[in-house]
XYZ file of C-alpha atoms in Angstrom:
432
model
C -114.007 -88.706 -12.921
C -116.017 -90.626 -9.831
C -119.718 -90.061 -9.621
C -120.876 -87.392 -7.550
C -122.689 -88.261 -4.489
C -126.406 -87.223 -4.414
C -127.939 -85.300 -1.552
C -128.278 -88.028 1.144
C -126.848 -90.826 -0.915
C -125.259 -93.815 0.574
C -123.447 -96.781 -0.863
C -125.503 -99.538 -1.496
C -124.337 -103.227 -0.796
C -126.513 -104.690 -3.944
C -128.097 -102.960 -6.882
C -131.356 -104.480 -8.211
C -131.599 -104.350 -11.737
C -134.952 -105.378 -13.247
C -137.539 -104.417 -15.783
C -140.329 -102.641 -15.117
C -143.920 -103.364 -15.965
C -145.945 -101.280 -18.359
C -148.252 -99.020 -16.382
C -152.150 -99.279 -18.153
C -153.074 -95.967 -16.530
C -156.183 -97.343 -14.867
C -154.472 -96.493 -11.344
C -154.716 -99.893 -10.170
C -152.006 -101.713 -7.751
C -148.294 -101.172 -8.834
C -147.482 -104.024 -11.213
C -143.815 -104.135 -9.599
C -145.419 -104.776 -6.075
C -143.937 -107.903 -6.127
C -140.388 -107.208 -6.939
C -140.451 -104.427 -4.525
C -141.442 -107.336 -2.101
C -138.485 -109.379 -3.028
C -136.251 -106.520 -2.799
C -137.387 -105.650 0.856
C -137.072 -108.989 2.050
C -133.790 -109.319 0.503
C -132.320 -106.050 2.107
C -133.612 -107.630 5.583
C -131.545 -110.677 4.684
C -128.245 -108.536 3.534
C -129.030 -106.404 7.197
C -128.600 -109.522 8.832
C -125.796 -111.436 7.314
C -123.609 -108.360 7.130
C -122.303 -105.209 9.272
C -122.373 -102.974 5.873
C -122.988 -99.576 7.403
C -124.534 -98.138 4.183
C -128.304 -99.103 2.727
C -128.448 -102.887 1.927
C -129.620 -102.248 -1.615
C -131.103 -99.999 -4.190
C -133.773 -100.101 -6.829
C -135.001 -97.416 -8.851
C -138.536 -97.953 -7.519
C -137.557 -97.285 -4.176
C -137.061 -93.922 -4.260
C -139.039 -90.739 -2.911
C -140.833 -88.423 -4.930
C -138.611 -85.585 -5.745
C -135.532 -87.154 -5.725
C -133.090 -86.962 -8.918
C -133.776 -90.234 -10.504
C -130.753 -90.339 -12.996
C -128.207 -88.717 -10.273
C -128.892 -91.315 -7.477
C -129.545 -94.281 -9.798
C -126.354 -93.452 -11.534
C -124.401 -92.938 -7.935
C -125.875 -96.204 -6.942
C -124.754 -98.088 -9.864
C -121.180 -96.827 -9.879
C -120.438 -97.333 -6.057
C -122.241 -100.790 -5.206
C -120.225 -104.084 -4.199
C -122.569 -106.557 -6.368
C -124.807 -106.308 -9.467
C -127.916 -108.419 -9.132
C -130.007 -108.880 -12.758
C -133.404 -109.841 -12.644
C -133.641 -112.376 -15.149
C -137.225 -112.192 -17.345
C -138.217 -112.073 -20.661
C -138.647 -108.469 -20.476
C -135.488 -107.965 -18.954
C -133.534 -108.705 -22.071
C -135.701 -106.467 -24.320
C -135.219 -103.428 -21.952
C -132.662 -100.907 -23.210
C -132.553 -99.536 -19.587
C -131.438 -102.985 -18.214
C -129.039 -103.026 -21.218
C -127.411 -99.831 -20.080
C -127.171 -100.878 -16.372
C -125.396 -103.983 -17.312
C -123.023 -101.974 -19.546
C -122.151 -99.414 -17.004
C -121.592 -102.022 -14.077
C -119.625 -104.345 -16.536
C -117.355 -100.986 -17.035
C -116.013 -101.092 -13.403
C -112.730 -102.992 -12.824
C -113.100 -106.138 -10.509
C -110.304 -107.735 -8.540
C -110.227 -110.703 -6.174
C -109.792 -109.266 -2.527
C -107.297 -112.043 -1.641
C -104.678 -113.146 -3.981
C -104.788 -116.774 -5.196
C -107.859 -117.608 -6.945
C -107.462 -118.227 -10.771
C -110.956 -117.573 -12.060
C -112.211 -114.195 -13.201
C -113.475 -112.298 -10.800
C -117.109 -111.089 -11.114
C -119.514 -109.155 -9.193
C -122.751 -110.360 -10.830
C -125.195 -112.023 -9.268
C -128.259 -112.819 -11.603
C -131.604 -113.698 -10.049
C -134.320 -115.514 -12.075
C -137.782 -113.476 -11.778
C -139.659 -115.588 -14.656
C -138.050 -118.428 -16.731
C -136.095 -117.396 -19.970
C -135.229 -120.001 -22.664
C -131.848 -120.182 -22.845
C -132.067 -119.189 -27.062
C -133.330 -115.759 -25.820
C -130.172 -114.942 -23.654
C -127.698 -112.322 -25.002
C -124.288 -113.457 -25.682
C -123.162 -110.915 -22.855
C -124.752 -113.077 -20.317
C -124.326 -116.854 -21.362
C -120.831 -116.975 -19.514
C -122.506 -115.839 -16.356
C -123.856 -118.980 -13.870
C -127.370 -117.926 -12.819
C -128.813 -121.663 -11.720
C -127.334 -122.848 -8.356
C -128.640 -126.215 -7.684
C -129.149 -124.759 -3.963
C -132.235 -122.640 -4.837
C -134.098 -125.943 -5.658
C -136.248 -127.157 -8.627
C -139.065 -125.054 -7.957
C -137.247 -122.190 -8.146
C -135.656 -123.169 -11.330
C -139.227 -124.005 -13.062
C -140.868 -120.791 -11.792
C -138.566 -118.185 -10.633
C -139.200 -115.791 -7.809
C -142.721 -114.686 -9.416
C -143.956 -118.088 -9.515
C -142.834 -118.750 -5.861
C -144.281 -115.647 -4.590
C -147.593 -115.880 -6.035
C -148.308 -119.503 -5.225
C -148.877 -119.687 -1.458
C -147.830 -123.731 -1.636
C -144.519 -122.261 -2.394
C -143.751 -120.093 0.243
C -141.290 -122.109 1.874
C -139.408 -122.555 -1.347
C -139.749 -118.550 -1.876
C -138.121 -118.031 1.673
C -135.272 -120.439 1.133
C -134.511 -118.893 -2.279
C -134.107 -115.451 -0.930
C -132.008 -116.758 1.833
C -129.789 -118.522 -0.876
C -129.461 -115.198 -3.097
C -128.530 -112.949 0.185
C -125.796 -115.768 1.111
C -124.741 -115.545 -2.658
C -124.706 -111.493 -2.939
C -123.028 -111.464 0.548
C -120.164 -114.330 -0.573
C -119.432 -112.306 -3.937
C -119.213 -108.882 -1.824
C -116.905 -109.794 0.349
C -114.512 -112.239 -2.045
C -113.958 -108.954 -4.624
C -113.337 -105.488 -4.907
C -115.138 -103.233 -7.291
C -113.498 -99.941 -8.465
C -116.036 -97.257 -8.468
C -117.351 -96.414 -11.885
C -117.143 -93.106 -13.960
C -119.671 -90.333 -13.297
C -122.655 -90.477 -15.743
C -121.481 -93.840 -16.544
C -125.234 -94.678 -17.063
C -126.090 -91.847 -19.515
C -123.056 -92.772 -21.813
C -123.687 -96.623 -21.636
C -124.719 -98.490 -24.653
C -127.447 -101.057 -24.441
C -125.504 -104.443 -23.975
C -128.666 -106.397 -25.229
C -129.097 -104.389 -28.614
C -126.911 -106.541 -30.417
C -128.428 -109.636 -30.026
C -131.823 -108.549 -29.917
C -132.404 -110.213 -33.451
C -131.463 -113.802 -32.183
C -134.677 -113.548 -29.969
C -137.625 -115.757 -30.887
C -139.504 -112.638 -31.251
C -137.646 -109.536 -33.318
C -138.446 -106.262 -32.072
C -138.174 -102.989 -33.887
C -136.028 -100.318 -32.114
C -137.857 -96.944 -31.427
C -135.847 -93.979 -30.664
C -137.344 -91.819 -28.063
C -135.233 -88.066 -28.469
C -135.948 -85.952 -25.313
C -135.370 -82.295 -26.127
C -135.790 -80.626 -22.450
C -134.122 -78.201 -20.277
C -131.415 -79.348 -17.447
C -131.012 -77.512 -14.010
C -127.616 -76.441 -15.196
C -129.530 -74.625 -18.145
C -132.464 -73.628 -16.680
C -134.709 -71.465 -19.137
C -135.434 -67.653 -17.625
C -138.815 -67.849 -15.724
C -139.070 -71.582 -15.396
C -139.275 -73.580 -11.919
C -136.561 -76.163 -11.026
C -138.924 -78.717 -9.780
C -139.675 -80.310 -13.236
C -135.936 -80.936 -14.071
C -132.592 -82.705 -13.175
C -128.807 -83.163 -14.300
C -130.227 -84.647 -17.514
C -132.942 -84.025 -20.390
C -134.061 -87.615 -19.523
C -135.048 -86.698 -15.996
C -137.588 -83.984 -17.246
C -141.326 -84.516 -15.391
C -143.487 -81.530 -16.918
C -146.430 -83.727 -14.887
C -144.897 -83.007 -11.710
C -146.338 -83.539 -8.764
C -149.156 -85.907 -10.105
C -146.524 -88.025 -12.217
C -143.601 -89.239 -9.976
C -141.648 -90.649 -13.145
C -139.502 -88.817 -15.801
C -141.291 -88.764 -18.992
C -138.216 -90.404 -20.622
C -139.048 -93.693 -18.769
C -143.029 -93.688 -18.876
C -142.090 -93.669 -22.706
C -139.871 -96.447 -22.580
C -142.505 -98.055 -20.775
C -145.242 -97.622 -23.258
C -142.672 -98.522 -26.353
C -142.390 -102.021 -24.688
C -146.002 -102.374 -24.510
C -146.480 -102.034 -27.978
C -143.507 -104.491 -28.839
C -140.781 -101.974 -29.636
C -137.474 -101.996 -27.950
C -137.112 -98.404 -26.584
C -133.800 -96.391 -27.456
C -134.140 -93.191 -25.297
C -131.721 -90.525 -25.441
C -131.166 -86.621 -25.481
C -132.029 -84.926 -28.400
C -129.071 -84.319 -30.454
C -129.099 -82.690 -33.886
C -126.303 -83.876 -35.222
C -127.022 -87.347 -34.394
C -127.427 -90.165 -37.086
C -130.447 -91.094 -38.292
C -132.401 -93.649 -36.453
C -132.505 -97.296 -37.933
C -136.356 -97.414 -37.148
C -139.149 -95.087 -36.165
C -138.411 -92.056 -33.987
C -140.469 -89.662 -31.816
C -139.189 -86.399 -30.343
C -140.619 -85.263 -26.889
C -140.474 -81.561 -26.766
C -140.252 -79.189 -23.764
C -141.204 -75.850 -25.260
C -139.165 -73.798 -22.610
C -135.850 -74.972 -24.139
C -136.881 -72.460 -27.047
C -136.118 -69.820 -24.812
C -132.616 -71.023 -24.850
C -130.795 -69.345 -28.014
C -128.568 -72.219 -28.922
C -131.273 -75.061 -28.322
C -133.456 -73.070 -30.341
C -131.080 -72.948 -33.258
C -130.212 -76.736 -33.159
C -133.776 -77.706 -33.170
C -134.289 -75.353 -36.469
C -131.454 -76.890 -38.238
C -133.078 -80.222 -37.196
C -136.202 -79.308 -38.529
C -134.985 -77.678 -41.967
C -132.843 -81.008 -42.575
C -133.856 -83.708 -45.076
C -134.053 -86.404 -42.332
C -136.985 -88.687 -42.301
C -140.010 -87.181 -40.457
C -140.472 -87.803 -36.877
C -143.279 -87.961 -34.525
C -143.619 -85.261 -32.216
C -145.391 -85.020 -28.805
C -145.309 -81.630 -26.828
C -146.253 -82.049 -23.119
C -147.755 -79.102 -21.699
C -148.986 -79.445 -17.646
C -152.290 -77.564 -17.746
C -151.848 -77.101 -13.850
C -148.346 -75.808 -14.124
C -148.115 -72.109 -12.277
C -145.434 -71.166 -15.137
C -147.860 -71.961 -17.932
C -150.532 -69.232 -18.340
C -148.187 -66.328 -19.080
C -145.892 -68.288 -21.159
C -148.086 -70.332 -23.234
C -149.109 -68.040 -26.160
C -145.090 -67.042 -26.656
C -143.461 -70.605 -26.559
C -146.253 -71.885 -28.832
C -145.339 -69.390 -31.020
C -141.564 -70.209 -30.976
C -142.371 -73.834 -31.461
C -144.331 -72.891 -34.725
C -141.698 -70.750 -35.793
C -138.575 -73.294 -35.326
C -140.309 -76.383 -35.728
C -142.338 -75.141 -38.966
C -142.156 -78.468 -40.911
C -142.828 -81.054 -38.279
C -145.499 -78.837 -36.384
C -147.517 -78.826 -39.951
C -147.230 -82.369 -40.135
C -147.932 -82.869 -36.644
C -151.247 -81.247 -37.033
C -152.197 -83.937 -39.799
C -151.170 -86.820 -37.826
C -152.530 -86.103 -34.352
C -153.545 -82.371 -33.603
C -153.543 -82.838 -29.930
C -150.074 -84.144 -29.830
C -148.770 -80.841 -30.967
C -151.054 -78.709 -29.193
C -149.937 -79.289 -25.978
C -150.629 -82.853 -24.165
C -151.988 -81.798 -20.969
C -151.632 -84.656 -18.348
C -150.347 -88.139 -18.274
C -153.299 -89.917 -19.005
C -153.603 -87.867 -22.351
C -149.815 -88.495 -22.881
C -150.241 -92.196 -22.737
C -152.883 -92.256 -25.388
C -151.389 -89.948 -27.639
C -147.706 -91.343 -27.378
C -149.407 -94.565 -28.636
C -151.185 -92.994 -31.467
C -147.985 -91.101 -32.595
C -145.649 -93.893 -31.939
C -148.033 -96.260 -34.389
C -147.744 -93.341 -36.917
C -144.196 -93.363 -37.118
C -143.880 -96.864 -37.201
C -145.989 -96.982 -40.230
C -144.158 -94.030 -42.090
C -140.981 -96.066 -41.541
C -142.382 -99.090 -42.733
C -143.091 -97.075 -45.853
C -139.606 -96.260 -46.157
C -138.065 -99.376 -45.416
C -140.089 -100.937 -48.209
C -137.662 -103.029 -51.073
C -137.418 -100.581 -53.921
C -138.001 -102.403 -57.473
C -134.941 -103.300 -59.483
C -133.698 -100.951 -61.891
C -134.855 -100.852 -65.847
C -138.149 -101.363 -67.404
C -141.295 -102.004 -65.385
C -145.026 -102.033 -66.084
C -146.800 -99.055 -65.490
C -149.083 -99.103 -62.279
C -152.699 -98.919 -62.978
C -153.925 -95.676 -61.154
C -157.623 -94.608 -60.653
C -156.600 -91.023 -60.233
C -153.383 -89.106 -61.340
C -150.969 -87.605 -58.930
C -152.241 -83.939 -59.354
C -155.657 -85.351 -57.842
C -153.875 -86.463 -54.907
C -151.494 -83.661 -54.449
C -154.717 -81.177 -54.593
C -156.378 -83.231 -51.857
C -153.444 -83.157 -49.604
C -152.714 -79.504 -50.024
C -156.721 -78.934 -49.342
C -156.160 -80.601 -46.047
C -153.134 -78.805 -44.996
C -154.617 -75.504 -45.504
C -157.694 -76.603 -43.782
C -155.618 -77.423 -40.877
C -153.579 -74.404 -40.888
C -156.797 -72.101 -41.287
C -158.044 -74.046 -37.933
C -155.170 -73.120 -35.937
C -155.345 -69.613 -37.035
C -159.014 -69.667 -35.773
C -158.144 -71.154 -32.349
C -155.256 -68.620 -31.922
C -157.707 -65.463 -32.566
């Protein structure tokens, strides 16, 4: 199935794939500002070098508030002529970028005119910041990205270094012009068949298989998102916070313009973890690393989804971190808050109980983006700590020297149960 064109959609000439810099929550200048500048200057060049009727390029940060992030990104990636990955150390640890690489690579490419014997390709890499060759995943090593025409300054500094230093302004403009000419040369010489509908959401991370070969091995953090979608909107819920996929969920709209899944992925990268962001699926295999569940309470009004979450909670799967965003300024919240909080308690009894001991604000309801940033970091660190405990090597089978214990297990159990009873009593007091 070909992708459905989103409202106001147009086919871009090129798709710029880049790794977002994490936001620190301080409200300072957009850390991706220099990438945006590169994108706009590249678009100007493409406009002047072609008669392409549509928009010259696409990057996810160029969308305006209110547009469906996944729908437009998926459509642009499935229809663009040329894929331009912006190489940097962060690029090859980004699961989003790995998925974009796979989704484009799955499209069929052929030469526009018969004759050339080389394998056709519509991938034109650009260098944002230097990456050692031994940190390049196997799937990209066959793609040429160091053209001598770009110059020595570009090879040593990448676009970021050229843009930051005024002494390299001429080299920067020269490199942009050469990149634009390369994009047009490839775009005019090959034909790329349209990609599949939802190709991005079903794509695997092309870089994940080789992440262990990098100089810094990063543990994978699974972020599962249980949220409503536009085609299964809960009764009494406004459409403004959702999209075609659970990964489009933005509970802090309009304060925040970005889907919660993307914010969570940035936080994971900032914590030196490799994010694996996916829609919640109670039938999926256990995560091979720490896991955090982001829960939209509104899905509990859907009987099927409520049953799936309940089955997940009753399973013997390792405990996951739980974070429940709840926008205090959402006009739908006041009337439904008590009902949905009770439904959450009844459905995810086990994980709510543990969540209160780990980080009470995470399961009570996280009110705004700033609090979400702080809470998610704390819960992720707890989930990683729990995973490390489970992953510790077991002692060999056979007789072993008994461990010296200061207290018996009964004392530990009684203290743990006492803390649990205290947490439950505090919650009953809050509800009353």
